[in-house]
Backbone as numpy.savetxt, mean C-alpha at the origin, in Angstrom:
# Nx Ny Nz CAx CAy CAz Cx Cy Cz
4.22 1.19 -14.15 5.47 1.77 -13.68 5.98 0.92 -12.53
7.28 0.70 -12.52 7.88 -0.04 -11.41 8.72 0.91 -10.55
9.32 0.38 -9.50 10.06 1.21 -8.56 11.27 1.89 -9.22
11.98 1.18 -10.10 13.14 1.78 -10.77 12.75 2.98 -11.61
11.63 2.88 -12.33 11.15 4.00 -13.14 10.74 5.16 -12.25
10.11 4.87 -11.13 9.71 5.90 -10.19 10.94 6.62 -9.63
11.97 5.87 -9.30 13.23 6.46 -8.80 13.80 7.41 -9.85
13.84 6.98 -11.10 14.35 7.82 -12.18 13.56 9.12 -12.30
12.23 9.03 -12.26 11.38 10.21 -12.40 11.54 11.18 -11.23
11.61 10.64 -10.01 11.77 11.49 -8.82 13.13 12.18 -8.86
14.18 11.44 -9.21 15.52 12.02 -9.28 15.55 13.16 -10.30
14.93 12.95 -11.46 14.90 13.99 -12.49 14.10 15.21 -12.03
12.98 14.98 -11.38 12.12 16.08 -10.95 12.78 16.92 -9.86
13.53 16.26 -8.97 14.19 16.97 -7.87 15.60 17.45 -8.23
16.12 16.98 -9.33 17.49 17.33 -9.69 18.49 16.69 -8.74
18.16 15.51 -8.25 19.04 14.80 -7.32 19.55 13.53 -7.97
20.35 12.80 -7.23 20.87 11.54 -7.76 19.83 10.44 -7.59
20.01 9.36 -8.32 19.10 8.22 -8.20 19.20 7.61 -6.81
20.40 7.60 -6.24 20.59 7.03 -4.90 19.79 7.83 -3.86
19.81 9.16 -3.96 19.05 9.98 -3.01 17.55 9.76 -3.18
17.11 9.70 -4.43 15.69 9.48 -4.69 15.25 8.11 -4.17
16.08 7.09 -4.37 15.74 5.76 -3.89 15.69 5.72 -2.37
16.63 6.40 -1.70 16.60 6.46 -0.24 15.33 7.14 0.26
14.91 8.20 -0.43 13.69 8.92 -0.04 12.46 8.03 -0.21
12.38 7.33 -1.33 11.25 6.45 -1.57 11.24 5.31 -0.56
12.39 4.69 -0.32 12.48 3.60 0.65 12.10 4.06 2.05
12.56 5.26 2.44 12.23 5.79 3.77 10.72 6.02 3.89
10.11 6.54 2.84 8.67 6.78 2.85 7.91 5.47 2.98
8.27 4.50 2.17 7.59 3.20 2.22 7.81 2.50 3.57
9.01 2.62 4.12 9.30 2.01 5.43 8.43 2.63 6.52
8.26 3.96 6.48 7.46 4.63 7.50 5.98 4.29 7.35
5.49 4.20 6.13 4.10 3.80 5.92 3.89 2.37 6.42
4.81 1.47 6.08 4.73 0.08 6.53 4.77 0.00 8.05
5.67 0.75 8.67 5.78 0.74 10.13 4.51 1.24 10.81
3.94 2.31 10.28 2.71 2.85 10.86 1.57 1.84 10.74
1.45 1.21 9.58 0.39 0.22 9.39 0.59 -0.98 10.31
1.84 -1.40 10.51 2.09 -2.55 11.39 1.75 -2.23 12.84
1.75 -0.94 13.20 1.35 -0.51 14.54 -0.16 -0.26 14.61
-0.87 -0.46 13.50 -2.32 -0.27 13.48 -2.74 1.15 13.22
-1.81 2.02 12.83 -2.13 3.42 12.57 -2.58 3.61 11.13
-3.33 4.69 10.89 -3.72 5.06 9.54 -2.74 6.11 9.04
-2.40 6.06 7.76 -1.53 7.04 7.14 -2.35 7.77 6.08
-2.60 9.06 6.30 -3.41 9.86 5.38 -2.53 10.87 4.67
-2.55 10.85 3.35 -1.83 11.81 2.53 -2.90 12.66 1.85
-3.13 13.86 2.36 -4.21 14.71 1.90 -4.20 14.88 0.39
-5.34 14.63 -0.22 -5.48 14.75 -1.66 -5.08 13.49 -2.42
-4.23 12.67 -1.83 -3.79 11.44 -2.50 -4.60 10.25 -2.04
-4.63 10.03 -0.73 -5.39 8.90 -0.21 -4.94 8.52 1.18
-5.50 7.43 1.66 -5.19 6.97 3.01 -4.97 5.47 3.01
-3.96 5.06 3.76 -3.65 3.65 3.97 -4.16 3.31 5.37
-4.80 2.15 5.49 -5.28 1.73 6.80 -5.25 0.22 6.89
-5.40 -0.28 8.11 -5.43 -1.73 8.34 -6.88 -2.13 8.57
-7.29 -3.18 7.89 -8.65 -3.69 8.03 -8.57 -5.14 8.51
-9.54 -5.54 9.27 -9.58 -6.92 9.77 -10.62 -7.72 9.02
-10.25 -8.93 8.66 -11.20 -9.87 8.06 -11.46 -10.97 9.09
-12.71 -11.23 9.33 -13.07 -12.25 10.31 -12.82 -13.65 9.75
-12.67 -14.59 10.67 -12.53 -15.99 10.27 -13.82 -16.41 9.57
-13.68 -17.30 8.60 -14.86 -17.74 7.86 -14.64 -19.14 7.31
-15.73 -19.74 6.90 -15.66 -21.06 6.28 -15.46 -20.88 4.78
-14.69 -21.76 4.18 -14.44 -21.71 2.75 -14.45 -23.11 2.16
-14.23 -23.17 0.86 -14.21 -24.46 0.17 -12.97 -24.52 -0.70
-12.22 -25.63 -0.58 -11.07 -25.85 -1.45 -11.61 -26.13 -2.85
-11.27 -25.28 -3.85 -11.85 -25.46 -5.18 -11.41 -26.74 -5.87
-10.28 -27.30 -5.51 -9.81 -28.54 -6.15 -10.54 -29.77 -5.64
-10.71 -29.80 -4.31 -11.26 -31.02 -3.71 -12.71 -30.87 -3.26
-13.18 -29.64 -3.13 -14.52 -29.42 -2.62 -14.60 -29.54 -1.11
-13.44 -29.79 -0.48 -13.38 -29.94 0.97 -13.64 -28.61 1.66
-14.43 -28.64 2.73 -14.69 -27.43 3.50 -13.48 -27.16 4.39
-13.06 -25.89 4.43 -11.91 -25.48 5.23 -12.28 -24.26 6.05
-11.53 -24.03 7.10 -11.71 -22.85 7.93 -10.60 -21.86 7.57
-11.00 -20.65 7.19 -10.05 -19.59 6.85 -9.88 -18.70 8.07
-8.64 -18.53 8.51 -8.35 -17.78 9.74 -8.59 -16.28 9.55
-8.82 -15.61 10.66 -8.95 -14.15 10.66 -7.58 -13.54 10.34
-7.58 -12.46 9.57 -6.33 -11.78 9.21 -6.53 -10.28 9.20
-5.42 -9.57 9.28 -5.40 -8.13 9.10 -4.78 -7.86 7.74
-5.40 -6.96 6.97 -4.92 -6.66 5.62 -4.80 -5.14 5.43
-3.81 -4.71 4.64 -3.71 -3.27 4.34 -4.75 -2.89 3.28
-5.29 -1.69 3.43 -6.24 -1.16 2.45 -5.82 0.26 2.08
-6.17 0.65 0.86 -5.91 2.01 0.40 -7.22 2.62 -0.07
-7.49 3.82 0.39 -8.68 4.56 -0.01 -8.21 5.82 -0.74
-8.53 5.92 -2.02 -8.06 7.03 -2.84 -8.71 8.34 -2.39
-7.91 9.42 -2.45 -8.39 10.75 -2.11 -9.04 11.43 -3.30
-9.65 12.57 -3.05 -10.39 13.29 -4.08 -9.51 13.66 -5.27
-8.33 14.22 -5.03 -7.46 14.65 -6.14 -7.03 13.46 -7.01
-6.73 12.34 -6.39 -6.33 11.14 -7.14 -7.50 10.61 -7.97
-8.69 10.59 -7.38 -9.85 10.11 -8.11 -10.13 11.00 -9.33
-10.00 12.30 -9.16 -10.25 13.22 -10.28 -9.19 13.10 -11.37
-7.95 12.83 -10.98 -6.86 12.70 -11.94 -7.01 11.45 -12.80
-7.65 10.42 -12.25 -7.78 9.15 -12.94 -9.00 9.14 -13.88
-9.97 9.98 -13.61 -11.19 9.99 -14.43 -10.93 10.27 -15.85
Protein backbone atom coordinates (compact mmCIF):
# COMPACT_ATOMS: atom_id res chain seq x y z
CA UNK A 1 0.00 0.00 0.00
CA UNK A 2 1.25 3.48 -0.79
CA UNK A 3 0.33 6.86 0.67
CA UNK A 4 -2.33 7.61 -2.00
CA UNK A 5 -4.14 4.35 -1.25
CA UNK A 6 -3.94 5.07 2.47
CA UNK A 7 -5.44 8.53 1.91
CA UNK A 8 -8.31 6.99 -0.06
CA UNK A 9 -9.02 4.41 2.66
CA UNK A 10 -8.89 6.95 5.51
CA UNK A 11 -11.17 9.37 3.62
CA UNK A 12 -13.69 6.58 2.99
CA UNK A 13 -13.58 5.35 6.59
CA UNK A 14 -14.08 8.84 8.04
CA UNK A 15 -16.51 10.04 5.40
CA UNK A 16 -14.26 13.01 4.70
CA UNK A 17 -12.58 14.39 1.62
CA UNK A 18 -9.26 13.11 0.33
CA UNK A 19 -7.71 16.53 1.03
CA UNK A 20 -8.72 16.35 4.71
CA UNK A 21 -7.45 12.80 5.04
CA UNK A 22 -4.15 13.73 3.40
CA UNK A 23 -3.73 16.74 5.73
CA UNK A 24 -4.37 14.48 8.74
CA UNK A 25 -1.85 11.89 7.57
CA UNK A 26 0.76 14.56 6.75
CA UNK A 27 0.25 16.23 10.14
CA UNK A 28 0.68 12.89 11.92
CA UNK A 29 3.84 12.02 10.01
CA UNK A 30 5.25 15.54 10.54
CA UNK A 31 4.71 15.30 14.30
CA UNK A 32 6.28 11.85 14.50
CA UNK A 33 9.26 13.08 12.45
CA UNK A 34 9.60 16.19 14.63
CA UNK A 35 9.52 14.20 17.86
CA UNK A 36 12.15 11.76 16.58
CA UNK A 37 14.39 14.62 15.42
CA UNK A 38 14.24 15.97 19.00
CA UNK A 39 15.27 12.53 20.30
CA UNK A 40 11.85 11.71 21.73
CA UNK A 41 10.08 8.35 21.52
CA UNK A 42 6.59 8.18 19.99
CA UNK A 43 4.48 5.34 21.42
CA UNK A 44 1.12 4.42 19.90
CA UNK A 45 -0.41 1.96 22.36
CA UNK A 46 -1.21 -1.36 20.72
CA UNK A 47 0.41 -0.34 17.43
CA UNK A 48 4.04 0.25 18.27
CA UNK A 49 6.74 2.73 19.14
CA UNK A 50 9.12 4.83 17.09
CA UNK A 51 12.46 5.69 18.63
CA UNK A 52 15.92 6.95 17.73
CA UNK A 53 18.83 4.55 18.03
CA UNK A 54 22.53 5.34 17.78
CA UNK A 55 25.01 3.29 15.80
CA UNK A 56 28.61 3.63 16.84
CA UNK A 57 31.41 4.36 14.40
CA UNK A 58 32.96 1.21 13.02
CA UNK A 59 35.43 -0.11 10.51
CA UNK A 60 34.10 -1.50 7.24
CA UNK A 61 35.27 -2.78 3.89
CA UNK A 62 34.41 -1.39 0.46
CA UNK A 63 33.04 -4.49 -1.33
CA UNK A 64 34.27 -3.34 -4.75
CA UNK A 65 37.85 -2.54 -3.86
CA UNK A 66 38.40 -4.39 -0.59
CA UNK A 67 39.67 -1.09 0.84
CA UNK A 68 39.15 -0.62 4.58
CA UNK A 69 36.98 2.39 5.40
CA UNK A 70 35.76 4.09 8.55
CA UNK A 71 31.96 4.27 8.88
CA UNK A 72 30.81 7.28 10.92
CA UNK A 73 28.46 7.10 13.90
CA UNK A 74 24.83 7.83 12.99
CA UNK A 75 21.40 8.10 14.54
CA UNK A 76 18.69 5.99 12.89
CA UNK A 77 14.92 5.70 13.39
CA UNK A 78 13.61 2.37 14.66
CA UNK A 79 10.12 0.93 14.98
CA UNK A 80 9.12 -1.63 17.58
CA UNK A 81 5.77 -3.30 16.86
CA UNK A 82 3.17 -3.42 19.62
CA UNK A 83 1.25 -6.45 20.82
CA UNK A 84 -1.93 -5.79 18.78
CA UNK A 85 0.05 -5.28 15.55
CA UNK A 86 2.09 -8.43 16.12
CA UNK A 87 -1.08 -10.47 16.70
CA UNK A 88 -2.78 -9.02 13.61
CA UNK A 89 0.15 -10.02 11.40
CA UNK A 90 0.42 -13.62 12.65
